Amino acid sequence: MPDLYIHNSYTRKKEKFEPLTPGHVGLYVCGPTVSGESHLGHARPYITFDLVTRYLKHIGYKVRYVRNITDAGHFEEEGREAVDKVDVKAKLEKLEPMELVQKYTNLFHKGMYLFNCEDPTIEPTATGHIIEQINMIEDIIAKGYAYEVNGSVYFDVKKYAQHYPYGKLSGRVLEDLLETTRDLDGQDEKRNKVDFALWKKAPPEHIMRWKSPWGEGFPGWHIECSAMSSKYLGETFDIHGGGMDLLFPHHESEIAQSTIAHGHPPVRYWMHNNMITINGKKMGKSYNNVIKLSELFSGNHPMLEQAYHPMVIRFYILQTHYRSTLDFSNEALQASEKALRRLWEAYEVLQKLNVGTNSTPSDAALDGQVRKWCAECEEFMCDDLNTAKVIANLFELAPVINGIKGGQIKADAISASTYQLLKDTFKTWLEDVLGMKPLAVQQSNKLDQALQVLIDIRKEARARKDFATSDQVRNKLAEAGILLKDEKDGSVSYTIE
RNA sequence: GGUCGCGUAGCCGAGUGGCUAGGCAAAGGUCUGCAAAACCUUCUACAGCGGUUCGAAUCCGCUCGCGACCUCCA
């Protein structure tokens, strides 16, 4: 097992990863709030941490990957805000939170499937863990770090900060936070404005509510992750991931809650992915600049010049290091699409390549270079998951593959074992770890046979030098999105867009 | 205002103090009936100004510009 180094947001340093339990990794990632449809920005953490689990598994770990569904809170159907939720009499006219949650959970899962993100091993819901959350809050109250006011419970941050390094994760200083002048809901109930809610009393119009020792209400914003991560991964676990925007207050609060409840910090390695920006600004609801996943896949959005395949989005995200911002543009996405096509075609060529069984390469320099490029992929991933460099190396290898096929490079230039290494490298990195899949749909046998008929007709026309007919076949097919390619050896291949 | 981060060739994006990723686009060439693809070649950048150093895009300082968080936020 190679040594993996990851950037720990808590220490702001690259650290060697060592799991609590040898051979096993506990990973918790903040999942979606299913009150609306996921957008491009949401895709980044899920693709990033899919990569993390894939890589951990690749190097031999058994991973328990917990990603929650936040389905509790103040939910409203989009465009339905105006409806008076209390006065509507008919049952079916009323906003039913579960219906909303179901709808967006399904959409989220569909998106994850299209992105080829593997399922988390446990996907707990906040509503399914109300008891655990209440228990944890009671525990924190009992330990003297939370107080109840008027049916709500708040965490006493000021007291916590006297004994623990509050703000270390997000680089926050308590005094600065106390100075911030901002009026928030429930401010007057709190002892200090920095205190955060563990439990909120539900106002009459609030549609989601549960009984608790403090009356009817709903859990605070941060407690679910603490309750569920400790339940499934233990009081201390290996990796906690999420977007950088969750550093404060979400993750900072998680640390505080868990530290009091369990007597020690919950997480050994914090990992945060950077944001996706659009025109330099973070993509987010509050900026009114989101592109939803369904819009991305359909191209149905004023900012989109075309539809983008989920694999193109995935590739585009992985072409950048996860801790850098990534700026959206049609140009960038189109470049990714072409790049991925090229790489994937090289991979397909590689699998059909006819190479000799020579044990010694005729071009030792090239053979050595290929072996180096292949071997480096592992080093790059070990260094804080540098997918950009892995992809760059695959692009270095592509001309070698295409060159052998095209005859510019002799078939025996690399040894049989190097050829096998090349195949393994593409399979391992492009498919297994980066999680790429072909863009083209699988063709049916019948379509293939039909195309062969057309290809034969064209072939015969070309043989008679009847180029008008041959070009007509090719051009008409091209119009339909089927591209014919005359190969060097006289065969004809096709790609379907 | 506070905290943190960023500024790399036409565009997107890696990056170690010296060996000048990669992709897309562009130009030229090889191949081809013509295409397309592929292959080869070319385009040598690091916001500005100082400093440290034999040597800095990479370290330090200042200036300018941008962003994130401080409020739900991936």
XYZ file of C-alpha atoms (C1' of nucleotides) in Angstrom:
571
model
C 0.000 0.000 0.000
C 1.575 3.330 -1.038
C 1.842 6.245 1.385
C -1.002 8.650 0.783
C -0.607 12.297 1.656
C -3.659 14.489 1.940
C -4.133 18.137 2.747
C -5.718 18.414 6.163
C -7.786 21.595 6.391
C -7.469 21.499 10.158
C -3.692 21.807 10.175
C -3.493 23.376 6.717
C -0.733 20.977 5.858
C -0.249 17.920 3.740
C -0.131 14.965 6.075
C 0.536 11.306 5.665
C -2.747 9.482 5.905
C -2.875 6.835 8.581
C -6.228 5.288 9.395
C -7.406 4.609 12.903
C -7.977 0.976 12.102
C -5.405 -0.560 9.785
C -6.889 -1.424 6.428
C -10.129 0.467 7.059
C -11.191 4.024 6.402
C -14.208 5.825 7.812
C -15.278 8.672 5.552
C -18.102 11.113 6.160
C -19.192 13.615 3.546
C -21.858 16.273 3.977
C -24.603 15.346 1.580
C -27.267 17.393 -0.148
C -30.143 19.301 1.340
C -33.006 17.862 -0.605
C -35.251 20.878 -0.668
C -34.272 21.649 -4.237
C -32.491 20.307 -7.264
C -28.732 19.951 -7.203
C -26.679 22.244 -9.390
C -23.234 22.126 -10.948
C -21.609 23.425 -7.773
C -22.993 20.506 -5.815
C -21.472 18.077 -8.264
C -17.949 18.923 -7.220
C -17.834 17.496 -3.684
C -19.649 14.336 -4.661
C -17.361 13.695 -7.596
C -14.319 14.663 -5.529
C -15.150 12.311 -2.691
C -16.194 9.596 -5.069
C -12.644 9.877 -6.321
C -11.386 9.694 -2.748
C -13.256 6.470 -2.018
C -12.292 4.965 -5.336
C -8.669 5.748 -4.715
C -8.696 4.507 -1.132
C -10.197 1.263 -2.349
C -7.694 1.080 -5.171
C -4.783 1.178 -2.753
C -6.379 -1.554 -0.699
C -8.534 0.023 1.986
C -11.957 -1.096 2.941
C -13.990 2.089 3.060
C -17.143 2.901 4.938
C -18.463 5.917 3.103
C -21.259 7.752 4.882
C -23.003 10.568 3.063
C -26.112 11.995 4.623
C -29.301 13.340 3.152
C -30.419 16.510 4.857
C -34.155 16.234 4.757
C -35.044 18.188 7.866
C -35.362 21.930 8.078
C -37.449 24.761 6.825
C -38.520 23.352 3.501
C -40.619 24.998 0.874
C -41.449 23.949 -2.617
C -40.003 26.355 -5.129
C -42.627 28.767 -6.319
C -44.927 27.714 -3.551
C -43.655 30.082 -0.925
C -46.740 32.241 -1.256
C -49.086 29.465 -0.322
C -50.348 29.746 3.206
C -49.442 26.417 4.612
C -51.802 26.631 7.542
C -54.940 27.788 5.861
C -54.964 25.335 3.008
C -57.608 22.840 4.031
C -57.407 19.997 1.608
C -54.770 17.451 2.469
C -53.502 17.112 -1.064
C -53.175 20.865 -1.467
C -50.893 21.102 1.480
C -47.190 20.990 1.071
C -46.158 17.530 2.144
C -42.487 17.680 3.111
C -41.926 14.008 2.465
C -43.097 14.433 -1.100
C -40.640 17.224 -1.647
C -37.815 15.333 -0.032
C -38.577 12.232 -2.053
C -38.621 14.132 -5.314
C -35.273 15.804 -4.835
C -33.640 12.775 -3.295
C -34.584 10.805 -6.390
C -33.230 13.522 -8.647
C -30.019 13.637 -6.669
C -29.556 9.904 -6.948
C -30.168 10.068 -10.660
C -27.486 12.724 -10.966
C -25.034 10.645 -8.962
C -25.747 7.671 -11.185
C -25.125 9.702 -14.328
C -21.868 10.995 -12.881
C -20.873 7.396 -12.208
C -20.478 8.128 -8.514
C -20.503 4.956 -6.500
C -23.168 4.743 -3.835
C -22.132 5.571 -0.307
C -22.155 2.513 1.916
C -24.540 4.270 4.295
C -26.786 7.158 3.337
C -28.529 8.217 6.532
C -31.269 10.807 6.634
C -31.574 13.522 9.241
C -35.234 12.735 9.813
C -34.341 9.133 10.494
C -32.008 10.151 13.300
C -34.039 12.600 15.362
C -33.653 10.411 18.439
C -29.885 10.303 18.109
C -29.791 14.049 17.716
C -31.986 14.630 20.747
C -29.819 12.265 22.791
C -26.713 14.126 21.775
C -28.249 17.493 22.649
C -29.298 16.197 26.068
C -25.771 15.007 26.614
C -24.348 18.413 25.742
C -26.826 20.127 28.061
C -25.906 17.717 30.845
C -22.261 18.588 30.384
C -23.101 22.253 30.757
C -22.345 23.492 27.272
C -25.844 24.099 26.046
C -28.867 25.859 27.453
C -32.564 25.844 26.774
C -34.493 29.021 26.139
C -38.158 29.096 25.301
C -38.217 25.680 23.659
C -34.954 26.109 21.766
C -31.518 24.853 22.730
C -28.313 26.704 21.986
C -24.693 25.729 22.199
C -22.635 27.943 24.493
C -19.758 28.858 22.212
C -18.177 31.376 24.551
C -17.876 28.806 27.294
C -16.568 26.234 24.868
C -13.931 28.650 23.593
C -12.572 29.073 27.111
C -11.513 25.453 27.166
C -11.117 24.400 23.542
C -9.606 25.892 20.388
C -12.820 27.195 18.877
C -12.298 28.597 15.391
C -9.125 26.687 14.586
C -10.587 24.894 11.596
C -11.991 27.980 9.921
C -9.394 30.448 11.163
C -11.932 32.321 13.178
C -11.241 34.434 16.256
C -14.027 34.490 18.799
C -13.576 38.167 19.638
C -14.010 39.104 15.969
C -17.149 37.059 15.728
C -18.582 38.722 18.810
C -18.098 42.096 17.165
C -19.982 41.201 14.037
C -23.151 43.195 13.902
C -25.810 41.101 12.382
C -29.366 40.510 13.387
C -30.413 36.944 13.051
C -33.461 35.028 13.975
C -33.496 34.104 17.633
C -30.632 36.446 18.392
C -32.307 37.761 21.505
C -32.657 34.292 22.963
C -28.986 33.543 22.751
C -26.539 34.395 25.481
C -24.067 35.368 22.798
C -24.555 35.940 19.129
C -21.937 33.304 18.336
C -24.042 30.588 19.938
C -25.701 28.257 17.475
C -28.935 26.331 17.673
C -28.954 22.653 18.533
C -32.715 22.519 18.619
C -35.243 25.056 17.433
C -38.768 25.502 18.649
C -41.112 25.117 15.689
C -43.309 28.130 14.994
C -46.921 27.242 14.194
C -46.433 27.486 10.435
C -43.421 25.205 10.436
C -44.336 22.043 8.630
C -41.631 19.750 9.943
C -41.742 19.174 13.700
C -40.907 16.562 16.256
C -41.584 16.122 19.940
C -38.613 16.685 22.176
C -37.867 17.294 25.852
C -38.064 21.012 24.976
C -41.374 20.892 23.162
C -42.190 20.538 19.484
C -39.409 21.584 17.229
C -36.741 20.529 14.783
C -32.993 19.926 14.996
C -30.458 22.694 14.457
C -28.328 23.034 11.379
C -25.257 21.143 12.462
C -26.217 18.436 14.883
C -27.304 15.836 12.323
C -23.824 15.340 10.930
C -22.345 14.924 14.396
C -25.019 12.472 15.470
C -24.891 10.360 12.326
C -21.145 10.345 11.817
C -20.522 9.180 15.373
C -23.246 6.572 15.096
C -21.836 4.952 11.974
C -18.156 5.778 12.091
C -17.426 6.129 15.770
C -16.662 9.023 18.067
C -13.434 9.542 16.175
C -13.188 8.777 12.506
C -10.696 9.223 9.721
C -11.887 11.669 7.093
C -14.613 14.269 6.991
C -15.210 15.947 3.675
C -17.301 18.682 2.183
C -17.182 21.988 0.363
C -15.004 24.794 1.635
C -18.045 26.913 2.288
C -18.986 24.507 5.058
C -15.856 25.216 7.074
C -17.714 27.864 8.985
C -19.999 27.602 10.723
C -21.004 24.033 9.903
C -17.842 22.065 10.466
C -16.586 24.316 13.216
C -19.836 23.648 15.056
C -19.575 19.923 14.455
C -16.188 19.915 16.122
C -17.508 21.848 19.111
C -20.584 19.655 19.596
C -18.737 16.401 19.256
C -15.855 17.503 21.399
C -18.228 18.180 24.279
C -20.386 15.122 23.717
C -17.499 12.701 23.352
C -14.662 14.405 25.126
C -12.406 14.615 22.081
C -12.448 15.988 18.537
C -14.363 13.859 16.043
C -12.201 13.952 12.932
C -8.590 13.188 12.122
C -8.409 14.556 8.597
C -10.628 17.298 7.243
C -10.789 17.583 3.475
C -12.481 20.431 1.642
C -13.026 20.910 -2.029
C -12.993 24.383 -3.536
C -15.912 26.079 -5.247
C -17.084 26.128 -8.811
C -17.355 29.701 -9.963
C -19.160 31.286 -12.845
C -17.784 34.565 -14.176
C -15.502 34.505 -11.183
C -18.322 34.283 -8.657
C -19.219 31.278 -6.600
C -22.142 29.375 -8.022
C -24.891 29.520 -5.450
C -28.521 30.181 -4.931
C -27.891 33.487 -3.231
C -25.950 34.720 -6.248
C -28.737 33.636 -8.534
C -26.277 32.058 -10.937
C -26.850 28.349 -10.602
C -27.060 25.882 -13.432
C -28.993 22.840 -12.333
C -27.791 19.393 -13.270
C -30.823 18.679 -15.425
C -30.213 21.931 -17.298
C -26.584 21.015 -17.791
C -27.478 17.636 -19.241
C -30.179 19.069 -21.502
C -28.473 22.317 -22.458
C -31.649 24.107 -21.513
C -30.292 27.212 -19.822
C -29.574 30.711 -21.169
C -25.899 30.429 -20.261
C -25.402 27.099 -21.993
C -24.403 26.854 -25.625
C -25.065 23.141 -25.690
C -25.900 20.122 -23.565
C -23.041 18.508 -21.692
C -22.664 14.817 -21.041
C -22.298 13.911 -17.356
C -18.937 12.326 -18.088
C -17.747 15.587 -19.606
C -18.676 17.371 -16.384
C -16.901 14.739 -14.352
C -13.798 14.957 -16.498
C -13.871 18.752 -16.398
C -13.983 18.642 -12.609
C -11.186 16.088 -12.336
C -8.939 18.010 -14.719
C -8.492 20.550 -11.946
C -7.089 19.871 -8.513
C -9.928 19.640 -6.014
C -8.623 22.464 -3.845
C -8.536 25.021 -6.668
C -11.495 27.050 -7.758
C -12.872 25.956 -11.076
C -14.446 28.514 -13.350
C -17.363 27.494 -15.471
C -17.495 28.454 -19.129
C -18.842 26.868 -22.259
C -15.372 27.088 -23.742
C -13.855 25.153 -20.861
C -16.528 22.484 -20.982
C -16.225 22.109 -24.735
C -12.482 21.746 -24.416
C -13.048 19.038 -21.816
C -15.450 17.252 -24.087
C -12.955 17.103 -26.933
C -10.169 16.125 -24.607
C -12.171 13.296 -23.072
C -13.215 12.026 -26.496
C -9.609 11.899 -27.592
C -8.472 10.150 -24.469
C -11.262 7.628 -24.519
C -10.670 6.813 -28.172
C -7.013 6.214 -27.426
C -8.130 3.853 -24.675
C -10.331 1.961 -27.120
C -7.541 1.805 -29.663
C -5.235 0.504 -26.967
C -7.466 -2.454 -26.259
C -7.489 -3.548 -29.868
C -3.850 -2.853 -30.525
C -1.893 -5.634 -32.096
C 1.482 -5.669 -30.481
C 4.181 -8.252 -30.633
C 5.214 -10.569 -27.860
C 8.754 -9.298 -27.785
C 10.294 -9.237 -24.363
C 12.830 -6.596 -25.306
C 11.657 -3.302 -26.781
C 13.197 -2.064 -30.008
C 12.987 1.472 -28.671
C 14.302 1.254 -25.150
C 14.080 4.987 -24.581
C 10.397 5.109 -25.465
C 9.720 1.954 -23.514
C 11.329 3.487 -20.441
C 9.442 6.730 -20.905
C 6.139 4.895 -21.153
C 6.881 2.937 -18.007
C 7.743 6.162 -16.229
C 4.516 7.877 -17.288
C 2.537 4.879 -16.113
C 4.286 4.631 -12.778
C 3.950 8.339 -12.053
C 0.166 8.156 -11.903
C 0.335 6.486 -8.525
C 2.782 9.086 -7.198
C 0.555 11.915 -8.370
C -2.509 10.490 -6.688
C -0.626 9.869 -3.481
C 0.255 13.523 -3.423
C -3.123 14.876 -2.343
C -5.012 13.316 -5.240
C -3.512 15.236 -8.116
C -5.900 14.110 -10.823
C -4.766 16.922 -13.107
C -1.330 15.359 -13.327
C -2.673 11.852 -13.775
C -4.765 13.026 -16.689
C -1.784 14.883 -18.133
C 0.214 11.647 -18.126
C -2.577 9.753 -19.822
C -2.419 12.413 -22.517
C 1.296 11.797 -22.822
C 0.556 8.145 -23.428
C -2.180 8.720 -25.993
C 0.175 9.642 -28.885
C 2.181 6.496 -28.192
C -0.936 4.388 -28.539
C -2.154 6.227 -31.620
C 1.346 6.222 -33.049
C 1.579 2.447 -32.815
C -1.791 2.110 -34.458
C -0.959 4.638 -37.184
C 2.402 3.078 -37.876
C 4.452 6.117 -36.845
C 5.756 4.001 -33.997
C 6.839 0.433 -34.617
C 4.715 -2.217 -32.947
C 7.730 -3.731 -31.211
C 8.973 -0.370 -29.953
C 7.704 -1.237 -26.506
C 7.896 -4.639 -24.902
C 4.942 -6.929 -24.392
C 5.066 -6.305 -20.662
C 5.108 -2.553 -21.168
C 2.135 -2.894 -23.447
C 0.341 -4.773 -20.697
C 1.333 -2.084 -18.217
C -0.095 0.525 -20.564
C -3.381 -1.316 -20.710
C -3.492 -1.724 -16.949
C -2.682 1.935 -16.465
C -5.584 3.161 -18.547
C -7.973 0.672 -16.996
C -6.903 1.491 -13.475
C -6.753 5.248 -13.681
C -9.151 6.331 -16.372
C -11.852 3.797 -15.618
C -11.496 2.574 -12.044
C -10.145 5.582 -10.165
C -11.194 8.584 -12.231
C -14.416 6.719 -12.865
C -14.795 7.590 -16.524
C -17.225 5.849 -18.813
C -17.662 6.027 -22.586
C -19.577 9.005 -23.917
C -21.156 7.054 -26.712
C -24.155 4.912 -26.141
C -23.766 1.214 -26.619
C -24.817 0.330 -30.143
C -27.068 -2.550 -30.814
C -25.951 -5.341 -33.065
C -28.633 -4.509 -35.555
C -27.513 -0.925 -35.900
C -23.996 -2.151 -36.397
C -25.128 -4.488 -39.142
C -27.089 -1.728 -40.839
C -24.066 0.539 -40.761
C -21.907 -2.212 -42.182
C -24.233 -2.346 -45.180
C -23.756 1.363 -45.782
C -20.040 1.058 -45.236
C -19.846 -1.723 -47.818
C -21.830 0.287 -50.334
C -19.465 3.171 -49.866
C -16.478 0.886 -50.109
C -17.668 -0.468 -53.429
C -18.337 3.030 -54.720
C -14.853 4.091 -53.780
C -13.426 1.062 -55.501
C -15.053 2.251 -58.725
C -13.855 5.775 -57.938
C -17.480 6.842 -57.720
C -16.684 9.460 -55.123
C -20.004 11.227 -55.514
C -21.771 8.197 -54.093
C -19.169 7.451 -51.462
C -19.166 11.030 -50.210
C -22.919 11.086 -50.167
C -23.001 8.109 -47.831
C -20.419 9.630 -45.572
C -21.962 13.107 -45.540
C -25.482 11.904 -44.901
C -24.306 9.767 -42.036
C -22.312 12.676 -40.683
C -25.468 14.767 -40.690
C -27.052 12.091 -38.554
C -24.099 12.252 -36.179
C -22.359 9.139 -37.382
C -18.775 9.771 -38.403
C -16.974 7.368 -40.697
C -13.236 7.086 -40.577
C -11.122 5.444 -43.224
C -8.413 3.604 -41.410
C -4.932 3.116 -42.757
C -5.399 -0.594 -43.246
C -8.411 -0.037 -45.488
C -11.000 -0.803 -42.844
C -13.651 1.682 -41.869
C -14.630 2.563 -38.334
C -17.390 4.808 -37.091
C -18.280 6.846 -34.064
C -21.755 7.866 -33.044
C -22.103 11.224 -31.362
C -13.987 45.890 8.541
C -11.900 40.803 10.180
C -9.888 35.941 8.504
C -8.161 33.087 4.478
C -6.932 32.315 -0.509
C -5.895 33.470 -5.589
C -3.720 36.314 -9.943
C 0.365 31.249 -15.011
C 0.756 31.953 -22.468
C -5.745 33.301 -27.028
C -8.848 30.163 -23.387
C -8.898 26.257 -19.385
C -5.620 24.691 -16.112
C -0.664 21.628 -13.261
C 3.639 23.131 -10.948
C 9.202 21.455 -7.780
C 13.809 27.358 -6.131
C 17.660 25.627 -11.460
C 15.709 20.164 -15.730
C 10.860 25.449 -18.821
C 2.866 19.812 -17.215
C -1.381 18.748 -19.949
C -5.916 20.003 -22.645
C -8.594 23.272 -26.103
C -7.763 26.846 -29.928
C -4.274 28.576 -33.861
C -0.333 27.862 -37.757
C 2.700 24.552 -40.831
C 3.661 19.554 -42.349
C 2.886 13.854 -43.038
C -0.998 10.540 -44.399
C -5.623 10.533 -47.581
C -9.356 10.429 -54.050
C -11.301 14.183 -50.663
C -12.577 14.444 -45.585
C -12.214 13.201 -40.579
C -9.029 11.088 -37.266
C -4.112 10.181 -36.141
C 1.101 11.513 -36.123
C 5.151 15.377 -36.290
C 6.536 20.576 -35.677
C 5.666 25.691 -34.053
C 3.497 29.396 -30.521
C 7.879 29.601 -23.943
C 3.691 32.364 -19.860
C 3.923 33.158 -14.840
C -0.286 40.864 -12.139
C 3.378 45.083 -10.940
C 7.611 46.798 -8.082
C 11.426 45.704 -4.772
C 14.315 42.056 -1.802
C 16.810 37.119 -0.468
C 19.759 33.758 -3.702
C 24.913 31.832 -8.030
C 19.773 31.216 -9.767
C 12.574 32.487 -8.348
C 6.579 31.836 -11.625
C 8.058 29.041 -7.098
C 10.763 32.225 -0.641
C 10.030 37.468 1.736
C 7.929 42.581 1.551
C 4.915 46.251 -0.649
C 1.293 47.786 -4.424
C -2.764 46.688 -7.663
C -6.762 43.378 -9.045
C -10.105 39.236 -7.880
C -12.577 35.818 -4.838
C -14.296 32.887 -0.475
C -15.958 32.846 4.541
C -17.836 35.995 8.557
C -25.833 34.511 7.087
C -28.613 29.074 4.516
C -24.765 27.575 1.227
C -21.138 21.939 -2.019
